[in-house]
Amino acid sequence: MRTHDTMPLDRRSLLALMAATAATAATGDVSAQAQGARKVLRISAPYNPSTLDPHTGSAGSDHVVLYPMFDTLIGFDPDTLQPRPSLAEAWNYPDPLTLVLTIRPRITFHDGEPLNAEAVRFNLERVRSDARSVIKTELGTVASIEATGDLQVTLKLKQPDSALPLILADRAGMMVSPKSIQQHGAETDRNPVCTGQMKFVSWAANDSIKMTRFENYWQKGQPQLDAIEFNIITDVVTGVRSVVSGQNNFIYQLRPAQQQALARSKDIQVGVSQGLYSVVMYFNYSRPPLNDARVRMALNLSIDRDAFNKAIMMGLGTPAHTVLPASHWACNKAVTSYYKYDPDRAKALLAEAGYKDGIDLAFSGYSDQRSVQVQEVIISMLAKCGAREIHDRRARCRDGGLFHEQERRRHARGMDRPPRSERLVRADVQQGKLPECRPGGSFTGTDAGDSGVTQVHRTRQAQGCARSRASSRR
């Protein structure tokens, strides 16, 4: 079950929020624009990145730090998730097994090296085959990659894959300077050289990440900031205080209760918007009782999504029933309310599957206070509908890829239960399909109906956008 608000803001929404904050907020250096001082946006960040290399990192929380530095080959509309041009100004499928990318001309990396077809080919091959890449499966349908012109890249596919444009709008589409990779090797994790608005300056682990504006950025009028500083403050309450005091201008991924409290303050602006983050519960349907579709359906029917939204999200969420939000162009509206709360039917399905006296479930999840609250609500709902005894094995884990890899190794050894050290879970759901999960937790397949995943709700995150008006008046 995903229990941390780690789903990133989309790139354009994040940068728009930052630009808006820079234009209206004024603490420290930002306020001194009229006097010629630098415009520096200071952000309270709740997580230290796993890495600053998009191809080797797996934490969803990394994206907020990656977005200002990295452009992606293809962008997307944050409202509809329709793909749109970015580093690639155009793309097309001349046939179902070929994707052709046309790279935008006159773009350079932060080290002055050109972004051309060969640089793109190098990066995509790195994603696909480098030993340190944790996103190999994102390009699993790609058979070969070729630079077929100075600014043209052709991907030959093993099978039709219409998801590739949006896959290239995420980590797989973030381009790193080939020269830098060859120079730094594994140290690329801490020395990112990219094409985005902001250029990397320094990273002091668990303390701060600093960036400065890239003067040769390809989009006119951007960036609007001179610098961005992410200050790592893992305690959200302390982070909020840093914004109220003027130490920072901006904080994101607030909890609903904090959002409501801050919204009453005259000195704080809080923005709430629809996000892609979902609270989910993974089913391991490789062994009983979850290998029976009727049991999985019963558990889906046991979740009162509206009650969960009110209890945990203060009503700020939107109940979800599929991997994709209702606004997504590929969302099938016919299944957006597929599982309605029906405890009687849930009990009947369990009885039909041979579990009239209930089932035993081993439940794993994060162990922080917020996550425990989420899990307790879910556990109580499941218990009312026939989950007779639940073994609660909460464990700390920030890497979904690790969890699924351990599960695969466990099955290879023929074990019924994972060793204690492997009782780990993370579900970083972004977009895509079931049932195969890849490192980082995103999905590579989609199946409406009994997909094996219960999406409890889709949050409207109390994300970012909390800043100090009191400081701006100074």
Coordinates of C-alpha atoms in Angstrom, one line a residue, residues 99-455:
L99 CA 8.7 5.5 -33.5
V100 CA 10.6 8.4 -35.1
L101 CA 11.7 11.4 -32.9
T102 CA 12.6 14.8 -34.4
I103 CA 14.9 16.6 -32.0
R104 CA 14.6 20.3 -31.5
P105 CA 17.7 22.1 -33.0
R106 CA 20.2 24.4 -31.3
I107 CA 19.8 22.9 -27.8
T108 CA 22.9 22.4 -25.6
F109 CA 23.7 20.6 -22.4
H110 CA 24.9 22.6 -19.5
D111 CA 28.5 21.7 -20.4
G112 CA 28.0 23.2 -23.9
E113 CA 27.8 19.9 -25.7
P114 CA 25.0 19.7 -28.3
L115 CA 21.8 17.8 -27.9
N116 CA 21.6 15.9 -31.1
A117 CA 20.4 12.5 -32.3
E118 CA 23.6 10.7 -31.2
A119 CA 23.3 12.2 -27.7
V120 CA 19.6 11.0 -27.5
R121 CA 20.5 7.5 -28.9
F122 CA 23.3 7.3 -26.3
N123 CA 20.9 8.2 -23.4
L124 CA 18.2 5.8 -24.6
E125 CA 20.7 3.0 -24.9
R126 CA 22.0 3.8 -21.4
V127 CA 18.4 3.5 -20.1
R128 CA 17.9 0.2 -21.9
S129 CA 21.1 -1.6 -21.2
D130 CA 23.4 0.1 -18.7
A131 CA 24.1 -2.1 -15.6
R132 CA 23.1 0.7 -13.3
S133 CA 19.9 1.7 -15.0
V134 CA 16.8 0.9 -12.8
I135 CA 14.4 1.8 -15.6
K136 CA 15.3 -0.8 -18.2
T137 CA 11.8 -2.1 -18.5
E138 CA 10.5 1.3 -19.5
L139 CA 12.1 0.7 -22.9
G140 CA 11.4 -3.1 -22.8
T141 CA 9.4 -3.0 -26.1
V142 CA 12.3 -1.3 -27.9
A143 CA 14.3 -3.6 -30.2
S144 CA 16.9 -1.1 -31.5
I145 CA 17.7 2.6 -31.5
E146 CA 19.4 4.4 -34.3
A147 CA 20.4 8.0 -35.1
T148 CA 18.9 8.3 -38.6
G149 CA 19.8 11.9 -39.1
D150 CA 21.6 14.7 -37.2
L151 CA 18.3 15.5 -35.4
Q152 CA 16.3 12.3 -36.0
V153 CA 16.2 9.2 -33.8
T154 CA 14.4 6.0 -34.9
L155 CA 13.2 3.4 -32.4
K156 CA 12.3 0.0 -33.8
L157 CA 9.9 -1.9 -31.5
K158 CA 9.4 -5.5 -30.7
Q159 CA 5.6 -4.9 -30.5
P160 CA 3.3 -2.0 -30.9
D161 CA 3.6 0.4 -27.9
S162 CA 1.5 3.6 -27.9
A163 CA 2.7 4.4 -24.3
L164 CA 6.2 5.3 -25.4
P165 CA 5.6 9.0 -25.9
L166 CA 4.6 9.4 -22.2
I167 CA 7.3 7.0 -21.1
L168 CA 9.7 9.5 -22.7
A169 CA 8.0 12.3 -20.6
D170 CA 9.5 10.7 -17.5
R171 CA 12.9 9.5 -16.4
A172 CA 13.6 7.6 -19.6
G173 CA 13.3 10.9 -21.5
M174 CA 15.6 12.9 -19.3
M175 CA 18.8 13.6 -21.2
V176 CA 22.2 13.6 -19.6
S177 CA 25.3 14.9 -21.3
P178 CA 27.2 11.8 -22.8
K179 CA 30.5 13.6 -22.2
S180 CA 29.6 14.1 -18.6
I181 CA 28.7 10.4 -18.2
Q182 CA 32.0 9.3 -19.7
Q183 CA 33.8 11.8 -17.5
H184 CA 32.1 11.0 -14.2
G185 CA 30.9 7.4 -14.6
A186 CA 29.1 6.3 -11.4
E187 CA 29.6 9.8 -9.9
T188 CA 27.1 11.1 -12.4
D189 CA 24.7 10.4 -9.6
R190 CA 26.1 13.5 -7.9
N191 CA 27.2 15.5 -11.0
P192 CA 24.2 15.9 -13.2
V193 CA 24.8 17.8 -16.5
C194 CA 21.5 18.3 -18.3
T195 CA 19.5 20.6 -20.5
G196 CA 16.9 22.2 -18.2
Q197 CA 16.3 25.7 -16.9
M198 CA 18.5 25.2 -13.8
K199 CA 22.2 24.1 -13.7
F200 CA 23.5 22.0 -10.9
V201 CA 25.8 23.7 -8.3
S202 CA 26.0 21.5 -5.3
W203 CA 24.4 18.7 -3.2
A204 CA 25.1 18.4 0.5
A205 CA 23.3 15.1 1.4
N206 CA 20.5 15.5 3.8
D207 CA 21.1 19.3 3.9
S208 CA 20.7 21.2 0.6
I209 CA 20.7 21.1 -3.2
K210 CA 21.7 24.3 -5.0
M211 CA 21.1 25.2 -8.7
T212 CA 21.7 28.3 -10.7
R213 CA 20.1 29.6 -13.9
F214 CA 21.2 28.2 -17.3
E215 CA 21.9 31.2 -19.4
N216 CA 21.6 29.4 -22.7
Y217 CA 18.3 27.7 -22.1
W218 CA 16.4 27.1 -25.3
Q219 CA 12.9 28.5 -24.2
K220 CA 12.6 32.2 -24.6
G221 CA 11.8 34.1 -21.4
Q222 CA 13.0 31.2 -19.2
P223 CA 14.1 30.7 -16.5
Q224 CA 12.6 33.5 -14.4
L225 CA 14.7 32.7 -11.4
D226 CA 18.4 33.2 -10.9
A227 CA 18.7 30.3 -8.5
I228 CA 16.8 27.6 -6.6
E229 CA 17.8 26.1 -3.2
F230 CA 16.2 23.0 -1.9
N231 CA 16.7 22.8 1.8
I232 CA 16.1 19.2 3.1
I233 CA 13.8 19.3 6.1
T234 CA 12.3 15.9 6.6
D235 CA 9.9 16.9 9.3
V236 CA 7.0 18.6 7.5
V237 CA 6.0 20.6 10.6
T238 CA 9.5 22.1 10.8
G239 CA 9.3 22.8 7.1
V240 CA 6.1 24.7 7.4
R241 CA 7.6 26.8 10.2
S242 CA 10.6 27.6 8.0
V243 CA 8.2 29.1 5.4
V244 CA 6.2 31.0 8.1
S245 CA 9.4 32.4 9.5
G246 CA 10.7 33.5 6.0
Q247 CA 13.6 31.1 6.0
N248 CA 12.1 29.4 2.9
N249 CA 9.6 30.6 0.3
F250 CA 7.9 27.4 -0.7
I251 CA 6.9 23.9 0.6
Y252 CA 5.2 21.1 -1.1
Q253 CA 3.4 17.8 -0.3
L254 CA 1.6 19.0 2.8
R255 CA -0.8 16.8 4.6
P256 CA -4.5 17.6 4.4
A257 CA -4.8 18.7 8.0
Q258 CA -1.9 21.1 7.6
Q259 CA -3.4 22.4 4.4
Q260 CA -6.6 23.3 6.2
A261 CA -4.8 24.9 9.1
L262 CA -2.5 27.0 6.8
A263 CA -5.4 28.1 4.6
R264 CA -6.9 30.0 7.6
S265 CA -3.7 32.0 8.0
K266 CA -3.6 35.5 6.5
D267 CA 0.2 35.2 6.0
I268 CA 0.3 32.0 4.0
Q269 CA -1.0 31.1 0.5
V270 CA -1.8 27.4 0.0
G271 CA -2.5 25.9 -3.4
V272 CA -4.4 22.6 -3.9
S273 CA -4.6 20.9 -7.2
Q274 CA -5.4 17.5 -8.7
G275 CA -2.4 15.2 -8.7
L276 CA -1.6 11.7 -10.1
Y277 CA -0.6 10.4 -6.7
S278 CA -2.9 7.5 -5.5
V279 CA -3.1 5.5 -2.3
V280 CA -2.9 1.9 -3.5
M281 CA -2.7 -1.6 -2.1
Y282 CA -0.7 -4.2 -3.9
F283 CA -2.0 -7.8 -4.0
N284 CA 0.4 -10.6 -4.2
Y285 CA -1.7 -13.0 -6.2
S286 CA 1.0 -15.6 -6.7
R287 CA -0.3 -17.6 -3.7
P288 CA -3.5 -18.2 -1.7
P289 CA -5.8 -16.6 -0.9
L290 CA -5.1 -13.7 -3.2
N291 CA -4.6 -16.0 -6.2
D292 CA -8.4 -16.2 -6.4
A293 CA -10.0 -13.3 -8.3
R294 CA -13.1 -13.5 -6.2
V295 CA -11.0 -12.8 -3.1
R296 CA -9.4 -9.8 -4.7
M297 CA -12.7 -8.5 -5.9
A298 CA -14.1 -8.9 -2.3
L299 CA -11.2 -6.8 -0.9
N300 CA -11.9 -4.1 -3.5
L301 CA -15.6 -4.1 -2.5
S302 CA -14.6 -3.9 1.2
I303 CA -13.0 -0.4 0.8
D304 CA -15.3 2.5 1.4
R305 CA -13.4 5.1 -0.7
D306 CA -15.6 8.0 0.2
A307 CA -15.3 7.3 4.0
F308 CA -11.5 6.9 3.5
N309 CA -11.3 10.2 1.7
K310 CA -13.1 12.0 4.5
A311 CA -11.2 10.3 7.3
I312 CA -7.7 10.5 5.9
M313 CA -7.7 13.2 3.3
M314 CA -10.2 15.7 4.9
G315 CA -12.3 15.4 1.7
L316 CA -9.5 16.7 -0.5
G317 CA -9.1 13.5 -2.4
T318 CA -11.1 12.0 -5.3
P319 CA -12.1 8.3 -5.0
A320 CA -10.2 6.3 -7.6
H321 CA -11.0 2.9 -9.2
T322 CA -8.4 2.6 -12.0
V323 CA -4.8 3.4 -12.6
L324 CA -5.6 6.4 -14.7
P325 CA -7.4 9.6 -13.5
A326 CA -10.8 10.4 -15.1
S327 CA -9.1 13.3 -16.9
H328 CA -6.7 11.0 -18.8
W329 CA -7.4 10.6 -22.5
A330 CA -7.1 6.8 -22.2
C331 CA -9.3 6.5 -19.1
N332 CA -12.4 4.3 -19.7
K333 CA -15.2 6.2 -17.9
A334 CA -17.3 3.0 -17.8
V335 CA -15.0 1.6 -15.1
T336 CA -14.3 4.7 -13.0
S337 CA -16.8 3.5 -10.5
Y338 CA -16.3 -0.3 -11.0
Y339 CA -15.9 -1.2 -7.3
K340 CA -18.6 0.4 -5.2
Y341 CA -18.6 -0.2 -1.4
D342 CA -20.6 -3.4 -0.9
P343 CA -19.6 -5.4 2.2
D344 CA -22.4 -7.9 1.8
R345 CA -21.3 -8.8 -1.7
A346 CA -17.7 -8.9 -0.5
K347 CA -18.6 -11.5 2.2
A348 CA -20.6 -13.5 -0.4
L349 CA -17.6 -13.6 -2.7
L350 CA -15.3 -14.8 0.0
A351 CA -17.8 -17.6 0.9
E352 CA -18.0 -18.5 -2.8
A353 CA -14.2 -18.8 -2.9
G354 CA -14.3 -21.2 0.1
Y355 CA -13.5 -18.7 2.8
K356 CA -16.9 -18.3 4.6
D357 CA -15.0 -18.0 7.9
G358 CA -12.8 -15.2 6.6
I359 CA -9.2 -15.0 5.4
D360 CA -5.8 -14.4 6.9
L361 CA -3.8 -11.5 5.3
A362 CA -0.2 -10.5 5.9
F363 CA -0.2 -6.7 5.5
S364 CA 3.0 -4.7 5.0
G365 CA 3.5 -1.0 4.8
Y366 CA 5.4 2.1 6.0
S367 CA 5.9 2.5 9.7
D368 CA 5.7 6.3 10.1
Q369 CA 2.8 7.8 12.0
R370 CA 0.9 9.1 8.9
S371 CA 1.2 5.7 7.1
V372 CA 0.1 3.8 10.2
Q373 CA -3.1 5.9 10.3
V374 CA -3.8 5.1 6.7
Q375 CA -3.2 1.4 7.2
E376 CA -5.4 1.3 10.3
V377 CA -8.4 2.6 8.4
I378 CA -7.9 0.1 5.6
I379 CA -7.3 -2.8 8.0
S380 CA -10.6 -1.9 9.8
M381 CA -12.5 -1.8 6.6
L382 CA -11.1 -5.2 5.4
A383 CA -11.8 -6.8 8.8
K384 CA -15.5 -5.9 8.7
C385 CA -15.8 -7.7 5.4
G386 CA -14.1 -11.0 6.3
A387 CA -10.4 -10.4 6.7
R388 CA -10.6 -12.4 9.9
E389 CA -7.0 -12.0 11.1
I390 CA -4.5 -9.6 9.7
H391 CA -0.8 -10.0 10.5
D392 CA 0.5 -6.5 10.4
R393 CA 4.2 -6.5 9.3
R394 CA 5.0 -2.8 8.8
A395 CA 8.5 -2.1 7.6
R396 CA 10.4 0.9 6.4
C397 CA 11.2 0.9 2.7
R398 CA 11.6 3.7 0.1
D399 CA 12.3 1.5 -3.0
G400 CA 9.5 -0.4 -4.7
G401 CA 11.9 -2.0 -7.1
L402 CA 13.8 -3.6 -4.2
F403 CA 10.5 -5.0 -2.8
H404 CA 9.5 -6.6 -6.1
E405 CA 13.0 -7.9 -6.8
Q406 CA 13.0 -9.5 -3.4
E407 CA 9.6 -11.1 -4.1
R408 CA 10.9 -12.5 -7.3
R409 CA 13.9 -14.0 -5.6
R410 CA 11.7 -15.4 -2.8
H411 CA 9.5 -17.2 -5.3
A412 CA 12.6 -18.5 -7.2
R413 CA 13.7 -20.1 -3.9
G414 CA 10.2 -21.6 -3.4
M415 CA 9.6 -19.8 -0.1
D416 CA 6.1 -19.3 1.2
R417 CA 7.0 -16.2 3.1
P418 CA 9.8 -13.7 2.6
P419 CA 12.5 -13.4 5.2
R420 CA 12.0 -10.7 7.8
S421 CA 14.5 -8.4 6.1
E422 CA 12.5 -8.7 2.9
R423 CA 9.1 -7.7 4.3
L424 CA 9.3 -4.3 2.5
V425 CA 6.9 -2.4 0.4
R426 CA 6.6 0.7 -1.6
A427 CA 4.1 1.5 -4.3
D428 CA 5.1 4.5 -6.4
V429 CA 2.2 4.6 -8.8
Q430 CA 2.6 7.0 -11.6
Q431 CA 0.9 5.9 -14.8
G432 CA 1.0 2.9 -17.0
K433 CA 0.0 -0.7 -16.8
L434 CA -0.2 -3.9 -14.9
P435 CA 0.8 -6.6 -14.0
E436 CA 4.6 -6.3 -14.3
C437 CA 6.1 -3.8 -11.8
R438 CA 9.4 -2.2 -12.5
P439 CA 11.9 -0.6 -10.2
G440 CA 10.6 2.7 -8.8
G441 CA 7.1 1.2 -8.6
S442 CA 5.6 2.5 -11.8
F443 CA 3.5 0.0 -13.8
T444 CA 4.2 -1.3 -17.3
G445 CA 0.7 -2.7 -18.2
T446 CA -2.9 -1.7 -17.6
D447 CA -6.0 -3.7 -16.8
A448 CA -9.3 -2.3 -15.7
G449 CA -11.5 -4.4 -13.5
D450 CA -9.7 -7.0 -11.4
S451 CA -6.2 -5.7 -11.9
G452 CA -4.8 -6.8 -8.6
V453 CA -4.5 -3.3 -7.3
T454 CA -6.9 -1.4 -5.2
Q455 CA -6.7 2.3 -5.7

